[in-house]
mmCIF file of C-alpha atoms in Angstrom:
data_model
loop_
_atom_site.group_PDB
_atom_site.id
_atom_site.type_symbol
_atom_site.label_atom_id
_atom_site.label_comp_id
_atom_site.label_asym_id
_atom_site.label_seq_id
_atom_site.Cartn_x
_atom_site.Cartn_y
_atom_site.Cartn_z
ATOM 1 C CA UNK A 3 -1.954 7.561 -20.807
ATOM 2 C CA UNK A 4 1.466 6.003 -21.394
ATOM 3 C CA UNK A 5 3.567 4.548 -19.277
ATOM 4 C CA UNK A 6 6.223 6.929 -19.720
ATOM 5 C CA UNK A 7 4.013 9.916 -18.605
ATOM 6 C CA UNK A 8 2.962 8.058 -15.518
ATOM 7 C CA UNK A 9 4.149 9.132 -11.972
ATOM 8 C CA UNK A 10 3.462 7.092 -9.041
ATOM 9 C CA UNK A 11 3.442 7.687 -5.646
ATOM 10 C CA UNK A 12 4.030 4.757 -3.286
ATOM 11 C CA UNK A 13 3.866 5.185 0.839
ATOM 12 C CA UNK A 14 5.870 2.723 3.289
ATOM 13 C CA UNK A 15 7.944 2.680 -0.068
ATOM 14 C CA UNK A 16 11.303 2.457 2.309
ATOM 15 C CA UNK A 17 11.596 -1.367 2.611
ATOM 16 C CA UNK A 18 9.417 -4.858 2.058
ATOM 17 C CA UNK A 19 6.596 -4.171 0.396
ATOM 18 C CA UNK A 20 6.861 -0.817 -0.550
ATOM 19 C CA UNK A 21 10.513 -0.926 -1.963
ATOM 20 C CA UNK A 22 9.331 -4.514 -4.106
ATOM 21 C CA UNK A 23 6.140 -2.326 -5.335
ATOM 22 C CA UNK A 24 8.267 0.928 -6.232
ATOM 23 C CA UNK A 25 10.867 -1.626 -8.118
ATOM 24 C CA UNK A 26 8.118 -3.018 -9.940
ATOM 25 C CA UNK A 27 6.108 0.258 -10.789
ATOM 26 C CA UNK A 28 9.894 1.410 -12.176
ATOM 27 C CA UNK A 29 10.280 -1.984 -13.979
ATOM 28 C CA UNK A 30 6.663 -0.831 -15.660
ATOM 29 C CA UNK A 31 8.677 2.568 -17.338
ATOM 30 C CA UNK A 32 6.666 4.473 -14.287
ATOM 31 C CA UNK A 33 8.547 6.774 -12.209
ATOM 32 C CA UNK A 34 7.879 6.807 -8.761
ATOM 33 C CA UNK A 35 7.846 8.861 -5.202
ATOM 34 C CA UNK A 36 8.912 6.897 -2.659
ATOM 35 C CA UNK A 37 7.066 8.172 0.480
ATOM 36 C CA UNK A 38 8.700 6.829 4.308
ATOM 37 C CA UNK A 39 9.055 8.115 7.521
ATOM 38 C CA UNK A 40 12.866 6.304 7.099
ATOM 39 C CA UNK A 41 13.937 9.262 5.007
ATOM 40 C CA UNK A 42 16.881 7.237 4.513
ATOM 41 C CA UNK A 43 15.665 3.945 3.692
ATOM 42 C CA UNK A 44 12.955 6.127 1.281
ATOM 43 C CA UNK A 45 16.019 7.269 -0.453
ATOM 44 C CA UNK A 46 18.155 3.648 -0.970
ATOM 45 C CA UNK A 47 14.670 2.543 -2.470
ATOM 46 C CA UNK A 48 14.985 5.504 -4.649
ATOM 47 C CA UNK A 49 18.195 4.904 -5.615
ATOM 48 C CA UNK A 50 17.216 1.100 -6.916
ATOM 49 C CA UNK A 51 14.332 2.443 -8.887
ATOM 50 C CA UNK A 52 16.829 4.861 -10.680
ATOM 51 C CA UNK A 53 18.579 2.260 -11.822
ATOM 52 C CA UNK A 54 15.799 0.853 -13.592
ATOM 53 C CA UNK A 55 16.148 3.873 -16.013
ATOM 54 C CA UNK A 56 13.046 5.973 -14.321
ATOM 55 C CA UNK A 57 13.041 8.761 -12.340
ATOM 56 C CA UNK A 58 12.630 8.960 -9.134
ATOM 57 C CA UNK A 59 12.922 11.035 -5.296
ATOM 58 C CA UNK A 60 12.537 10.514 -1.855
ATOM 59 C CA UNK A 61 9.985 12.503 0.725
ATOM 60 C CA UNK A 62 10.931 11.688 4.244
ATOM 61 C CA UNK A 63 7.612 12.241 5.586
ATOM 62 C CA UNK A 64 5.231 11.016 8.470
ATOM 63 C CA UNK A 65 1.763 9.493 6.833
ATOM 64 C CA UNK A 66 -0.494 10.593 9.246
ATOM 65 C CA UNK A 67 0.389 14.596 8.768
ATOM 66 C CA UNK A 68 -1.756 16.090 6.575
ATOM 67 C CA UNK A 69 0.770 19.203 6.231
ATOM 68 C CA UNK A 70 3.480 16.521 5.570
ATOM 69 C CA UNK A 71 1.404 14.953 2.979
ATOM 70 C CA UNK A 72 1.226 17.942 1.533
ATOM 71 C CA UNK A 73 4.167 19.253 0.891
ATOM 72 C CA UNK A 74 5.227 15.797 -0.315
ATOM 73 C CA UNK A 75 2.267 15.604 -2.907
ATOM 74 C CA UNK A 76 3.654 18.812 -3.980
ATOM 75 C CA UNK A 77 7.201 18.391 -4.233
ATOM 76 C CA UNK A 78 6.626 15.430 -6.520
ATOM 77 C CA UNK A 79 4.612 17.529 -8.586
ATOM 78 C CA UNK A 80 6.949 20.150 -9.115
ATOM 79 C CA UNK A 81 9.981 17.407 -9.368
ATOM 80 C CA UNK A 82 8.202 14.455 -11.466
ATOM 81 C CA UNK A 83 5.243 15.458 -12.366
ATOM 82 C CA UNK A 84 1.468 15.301 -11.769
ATOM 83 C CA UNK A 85 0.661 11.746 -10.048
ATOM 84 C CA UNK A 86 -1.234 8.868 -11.659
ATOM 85 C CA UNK A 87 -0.855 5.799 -9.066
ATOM 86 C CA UNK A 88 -1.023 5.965 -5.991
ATOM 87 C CA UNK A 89 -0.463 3.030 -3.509
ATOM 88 C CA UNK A 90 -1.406 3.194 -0.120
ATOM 89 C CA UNK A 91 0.586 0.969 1.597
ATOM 90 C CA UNK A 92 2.361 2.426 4.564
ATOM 91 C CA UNK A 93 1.200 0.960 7.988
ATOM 92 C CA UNK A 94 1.759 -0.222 11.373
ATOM 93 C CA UNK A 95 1.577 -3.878 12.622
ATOM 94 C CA UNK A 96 2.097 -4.536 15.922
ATOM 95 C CA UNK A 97 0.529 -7.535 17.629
ATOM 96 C CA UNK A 98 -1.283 -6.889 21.136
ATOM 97 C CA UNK A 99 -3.524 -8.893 23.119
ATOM 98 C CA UNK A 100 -6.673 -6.996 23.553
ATOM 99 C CA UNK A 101 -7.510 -6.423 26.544
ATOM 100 C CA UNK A 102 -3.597 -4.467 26.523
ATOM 101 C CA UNK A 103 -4.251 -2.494 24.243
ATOM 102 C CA UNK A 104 -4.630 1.145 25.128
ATOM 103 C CA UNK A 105 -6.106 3.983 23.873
ATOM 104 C CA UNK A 106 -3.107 5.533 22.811
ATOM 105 C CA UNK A 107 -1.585 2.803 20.888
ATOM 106 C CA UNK A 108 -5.063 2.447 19.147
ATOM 107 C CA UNK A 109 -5.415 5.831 17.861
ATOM 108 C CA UNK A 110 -1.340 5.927 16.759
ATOM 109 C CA UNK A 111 -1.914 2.724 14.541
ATOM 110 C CA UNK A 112 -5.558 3.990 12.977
ATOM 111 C CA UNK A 113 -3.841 7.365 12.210
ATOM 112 C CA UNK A 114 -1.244 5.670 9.860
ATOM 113 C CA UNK A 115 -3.095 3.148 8.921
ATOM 114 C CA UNK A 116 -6.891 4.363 8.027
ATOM 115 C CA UNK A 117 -5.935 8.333 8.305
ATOM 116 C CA UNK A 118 -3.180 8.262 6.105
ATOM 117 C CA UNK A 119 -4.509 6.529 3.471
ATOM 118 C CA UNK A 120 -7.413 9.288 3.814
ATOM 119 C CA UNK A 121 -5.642 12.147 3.735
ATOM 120 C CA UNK A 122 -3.160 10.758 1.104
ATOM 121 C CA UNK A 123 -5.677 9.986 -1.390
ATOM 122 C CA UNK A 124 -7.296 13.455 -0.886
ATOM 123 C CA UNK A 125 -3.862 15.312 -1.760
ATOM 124 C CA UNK A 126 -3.343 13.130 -5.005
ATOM 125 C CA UNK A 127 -6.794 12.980 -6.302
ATOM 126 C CA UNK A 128 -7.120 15.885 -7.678
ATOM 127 C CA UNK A 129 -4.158 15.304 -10.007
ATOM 128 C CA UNK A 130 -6.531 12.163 -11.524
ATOM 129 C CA UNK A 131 -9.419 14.093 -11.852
ATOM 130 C CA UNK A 132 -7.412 16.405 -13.703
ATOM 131 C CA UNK A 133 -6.060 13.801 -15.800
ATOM 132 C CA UNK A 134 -9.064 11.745 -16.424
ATOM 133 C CA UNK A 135 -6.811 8.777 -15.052
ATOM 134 C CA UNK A 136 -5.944 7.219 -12.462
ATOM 135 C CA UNK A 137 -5.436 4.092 -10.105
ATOM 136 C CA UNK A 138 -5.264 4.074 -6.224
ATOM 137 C CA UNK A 139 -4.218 0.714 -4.769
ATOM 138 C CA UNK A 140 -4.782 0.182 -1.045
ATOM 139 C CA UNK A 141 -2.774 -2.630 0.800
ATOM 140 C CA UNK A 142 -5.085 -3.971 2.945
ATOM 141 C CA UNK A 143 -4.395 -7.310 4.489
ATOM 142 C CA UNK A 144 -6.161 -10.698 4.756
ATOM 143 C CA UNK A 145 -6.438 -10.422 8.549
ATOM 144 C CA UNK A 146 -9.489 -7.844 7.994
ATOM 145 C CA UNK A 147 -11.105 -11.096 6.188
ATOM 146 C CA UNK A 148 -10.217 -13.846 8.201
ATOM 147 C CA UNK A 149 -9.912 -12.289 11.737
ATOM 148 C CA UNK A 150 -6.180 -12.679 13.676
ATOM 149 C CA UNK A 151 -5.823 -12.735 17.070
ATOM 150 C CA UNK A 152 -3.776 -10.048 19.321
ATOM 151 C CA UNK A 153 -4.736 -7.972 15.911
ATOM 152 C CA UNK A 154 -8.101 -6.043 16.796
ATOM 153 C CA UNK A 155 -6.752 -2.482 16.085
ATOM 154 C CA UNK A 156 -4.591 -3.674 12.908
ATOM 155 C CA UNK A 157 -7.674 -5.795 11.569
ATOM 156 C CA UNK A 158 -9.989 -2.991 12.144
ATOM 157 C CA UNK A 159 -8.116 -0.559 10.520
ATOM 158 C CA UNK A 160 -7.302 -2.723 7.597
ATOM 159 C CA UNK A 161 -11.340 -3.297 7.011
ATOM 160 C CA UNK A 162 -11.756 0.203 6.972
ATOM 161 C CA UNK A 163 -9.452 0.412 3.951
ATOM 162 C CA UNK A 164 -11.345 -2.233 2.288
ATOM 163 C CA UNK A 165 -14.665 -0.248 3.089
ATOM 164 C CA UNK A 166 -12.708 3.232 1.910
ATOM 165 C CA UNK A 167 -12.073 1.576 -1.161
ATOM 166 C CA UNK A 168 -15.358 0.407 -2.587
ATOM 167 C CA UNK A 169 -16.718 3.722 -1.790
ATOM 168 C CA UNK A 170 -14.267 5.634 -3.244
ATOM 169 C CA UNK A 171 -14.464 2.724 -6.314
ATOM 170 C CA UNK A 172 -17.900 3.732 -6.705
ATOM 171 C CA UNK A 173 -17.882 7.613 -6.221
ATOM 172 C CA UNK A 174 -15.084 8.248 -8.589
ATOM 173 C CA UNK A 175 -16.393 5.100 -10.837
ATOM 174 C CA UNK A 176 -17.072 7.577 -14.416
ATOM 175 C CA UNK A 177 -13.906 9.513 -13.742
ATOM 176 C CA UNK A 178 -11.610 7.180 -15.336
ATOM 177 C CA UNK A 179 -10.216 6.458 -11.875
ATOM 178 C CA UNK A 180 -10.297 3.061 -9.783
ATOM 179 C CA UNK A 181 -9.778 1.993 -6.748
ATOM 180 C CA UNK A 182 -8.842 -1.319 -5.464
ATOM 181 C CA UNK A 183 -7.356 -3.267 -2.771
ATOM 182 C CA UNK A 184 -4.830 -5.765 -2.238
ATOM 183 C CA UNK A 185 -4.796 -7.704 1.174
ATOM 184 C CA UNK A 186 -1.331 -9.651 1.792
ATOM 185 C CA UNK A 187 -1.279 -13.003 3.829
ATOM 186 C CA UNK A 188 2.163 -13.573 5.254
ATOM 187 C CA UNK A 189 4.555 -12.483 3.344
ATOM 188 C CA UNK A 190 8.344 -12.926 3.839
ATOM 189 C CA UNK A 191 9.204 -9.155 4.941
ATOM 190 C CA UNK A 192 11.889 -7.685 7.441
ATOM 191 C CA UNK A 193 8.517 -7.234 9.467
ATOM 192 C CA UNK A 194 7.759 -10.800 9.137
ATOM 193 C CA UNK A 195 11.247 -11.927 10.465
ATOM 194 C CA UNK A 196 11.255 -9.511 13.387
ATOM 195 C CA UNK A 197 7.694 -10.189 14.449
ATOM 196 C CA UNK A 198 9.345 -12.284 16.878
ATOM 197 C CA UNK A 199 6.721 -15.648 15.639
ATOM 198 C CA UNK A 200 7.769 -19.323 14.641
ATOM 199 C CA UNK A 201 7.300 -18.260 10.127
ATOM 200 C CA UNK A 202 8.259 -21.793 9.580
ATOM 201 C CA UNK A 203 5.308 -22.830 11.877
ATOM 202 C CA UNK A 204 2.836 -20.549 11.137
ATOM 203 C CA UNK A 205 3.552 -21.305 7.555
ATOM 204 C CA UNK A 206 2.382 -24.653 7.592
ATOM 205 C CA UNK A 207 -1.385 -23.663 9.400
ATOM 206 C CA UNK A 208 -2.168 -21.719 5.780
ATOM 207 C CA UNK A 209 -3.018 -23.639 2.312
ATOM 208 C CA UNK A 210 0.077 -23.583 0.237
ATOM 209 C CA UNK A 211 2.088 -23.910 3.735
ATOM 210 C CA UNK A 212 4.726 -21.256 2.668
ATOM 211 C CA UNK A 213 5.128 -17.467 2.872
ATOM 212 C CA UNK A 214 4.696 -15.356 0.021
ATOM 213 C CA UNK A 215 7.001 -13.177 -1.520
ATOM 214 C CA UNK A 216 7.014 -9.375 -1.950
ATOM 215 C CA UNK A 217 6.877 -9.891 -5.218
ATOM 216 C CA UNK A 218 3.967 -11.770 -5.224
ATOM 217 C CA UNK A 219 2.201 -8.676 -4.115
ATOM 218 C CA UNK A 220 4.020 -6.252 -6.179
ATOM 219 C CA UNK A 221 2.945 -7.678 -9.457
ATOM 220 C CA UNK A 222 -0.860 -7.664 -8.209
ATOM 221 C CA UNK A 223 -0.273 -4.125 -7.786
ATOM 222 C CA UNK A 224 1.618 -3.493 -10.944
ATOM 223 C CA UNK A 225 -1.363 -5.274 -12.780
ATOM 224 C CA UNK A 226 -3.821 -2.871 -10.963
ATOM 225 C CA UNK A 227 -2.130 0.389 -12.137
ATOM 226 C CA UNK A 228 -2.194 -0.633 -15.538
ATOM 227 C CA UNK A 229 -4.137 -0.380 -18.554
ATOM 228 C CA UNK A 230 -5.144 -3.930 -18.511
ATOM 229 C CA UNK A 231 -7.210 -3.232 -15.953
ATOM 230 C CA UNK A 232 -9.041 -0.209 -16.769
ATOM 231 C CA UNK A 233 -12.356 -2.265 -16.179
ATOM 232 C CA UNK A 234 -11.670 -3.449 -12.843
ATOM 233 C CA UNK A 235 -12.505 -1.201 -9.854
ATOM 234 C CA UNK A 236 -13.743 -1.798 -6.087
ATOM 235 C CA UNK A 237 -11.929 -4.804 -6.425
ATOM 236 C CA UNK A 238 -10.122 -6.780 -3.634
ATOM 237 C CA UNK A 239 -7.817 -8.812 -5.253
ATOM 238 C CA UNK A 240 -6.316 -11.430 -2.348
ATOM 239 C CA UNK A 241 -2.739 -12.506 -2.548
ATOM 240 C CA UNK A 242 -2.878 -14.582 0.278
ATOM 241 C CA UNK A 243 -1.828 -18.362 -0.334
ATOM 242 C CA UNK A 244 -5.588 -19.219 0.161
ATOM 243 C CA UNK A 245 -5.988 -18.322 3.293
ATOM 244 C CA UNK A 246 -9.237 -16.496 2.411
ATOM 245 C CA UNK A 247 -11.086 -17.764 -0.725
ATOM 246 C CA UNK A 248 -13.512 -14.934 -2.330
#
């Protein structure tokens, strides 16, 4: 499969990591479906990738809905085409000690962040299988690894993606379709600056004693929906400074 008859479809695509990954997919010839529950922020990243000469739309759309989901999967369908790369990267990250945490705010973060990525996958799949082709990246994150305090629901929920993707790696393994994971550490995102933390600080507890850039994770993604790595599935490739050494 060229690049030029690849469609992608990235979640969380409306800022930081999302918007890097869609500009990088586009960058790749791939054109892409930028997926947000900021409709409007969905559609400036849009915008930016149609400038790289690919095509590309906007679905305003909540992650967790599987009705949403959808009627998003099909809309891109109908408007770009049948979808070869998926990234799963929408999510919630809140910080909240423990033993604050309620039910409620437990259940809204695992629907976006373990649900979604479910439910998402199921919609789009069946174009792959269809194709013989296809990549799913998860964006997982390097707390599920290492641990992080006043994390327990965001750490959980990110080591169920990890688990999600080896099985799916090995179900779908003679299909022509992988699936692999990319866990972020820290990473300089409008998340990062409003998580209300000392980066400069922080920073200088990990390895390389900097953040990372979005595009550091964008082009492990963009490497993982290529043809490069057609040999490489229920992988978890860690862009994370050395914070977590495989």
């Amino acid at each position: 499969m060229t690049n030029a008859s690849r469609v992608a479809v990235v979640t969380g695509g409306a800022r930081g990591l999302g918007r890097a990954i869609s500009l990088r997919l586009a960058e790749d010839g791939i054109d892409v479906s930028v997926w947000d529950l900021d409709e409007a922020g969905a559609l400036e990243t849009a915008n930016l990738v149609s400038e790289c000469g690919v095509r590309s739309i906007a679905c305003g759309l909540d992650c967790s809905s599987a009705r949403a989901i959808a009627a998003a999967a099909e809309r891109t369908r109908n408007e770009l085409g049948p979808v070869g790369v998926l990234v799963n990267n929408a999510a919630l990250s809140p910080f909240c000690k423990f033993e604050e945490l309620t039910e409620e705010a437990w259940d809204s973060l695992m629907a976006v962040n373990l649900k979604g990525p479910f439910l998402c996958t199921q919609a789009i799949i069946t174009d792959m299988r269809a194709a013989g082709w296809g990549r799913i990246i998860n964006i997982a994150s390097s707390s599920a690894q290492t641990g992080a305090s006043n994390m327990a629901h965001y750490g959980a929920s990110k080591g169920g993606i990890l688990g999600l993707t080896k099985c799916l790696a090995l179900e779908y393994a003679t299909t022509g379709i992988t699936v692999n994971a990319v866990p972020p550490n820290f990473i300089d995102t409008e998340g990062l600056q409003n998580a209300g933390i000392d980066i400069e600080a922080f920073a200088r507890t990990t390895p390389m004693q900097r953040t990372g850039q979005p595009r550091n994770i964008a082009a492990a993604v963009a490497f993982l929906a290529s043809e490069d790595a057609d040999y490489i599935t229920g992988h978890t490739l860690g862009v994370n400074g050395g914070r977590y050494c495989n």
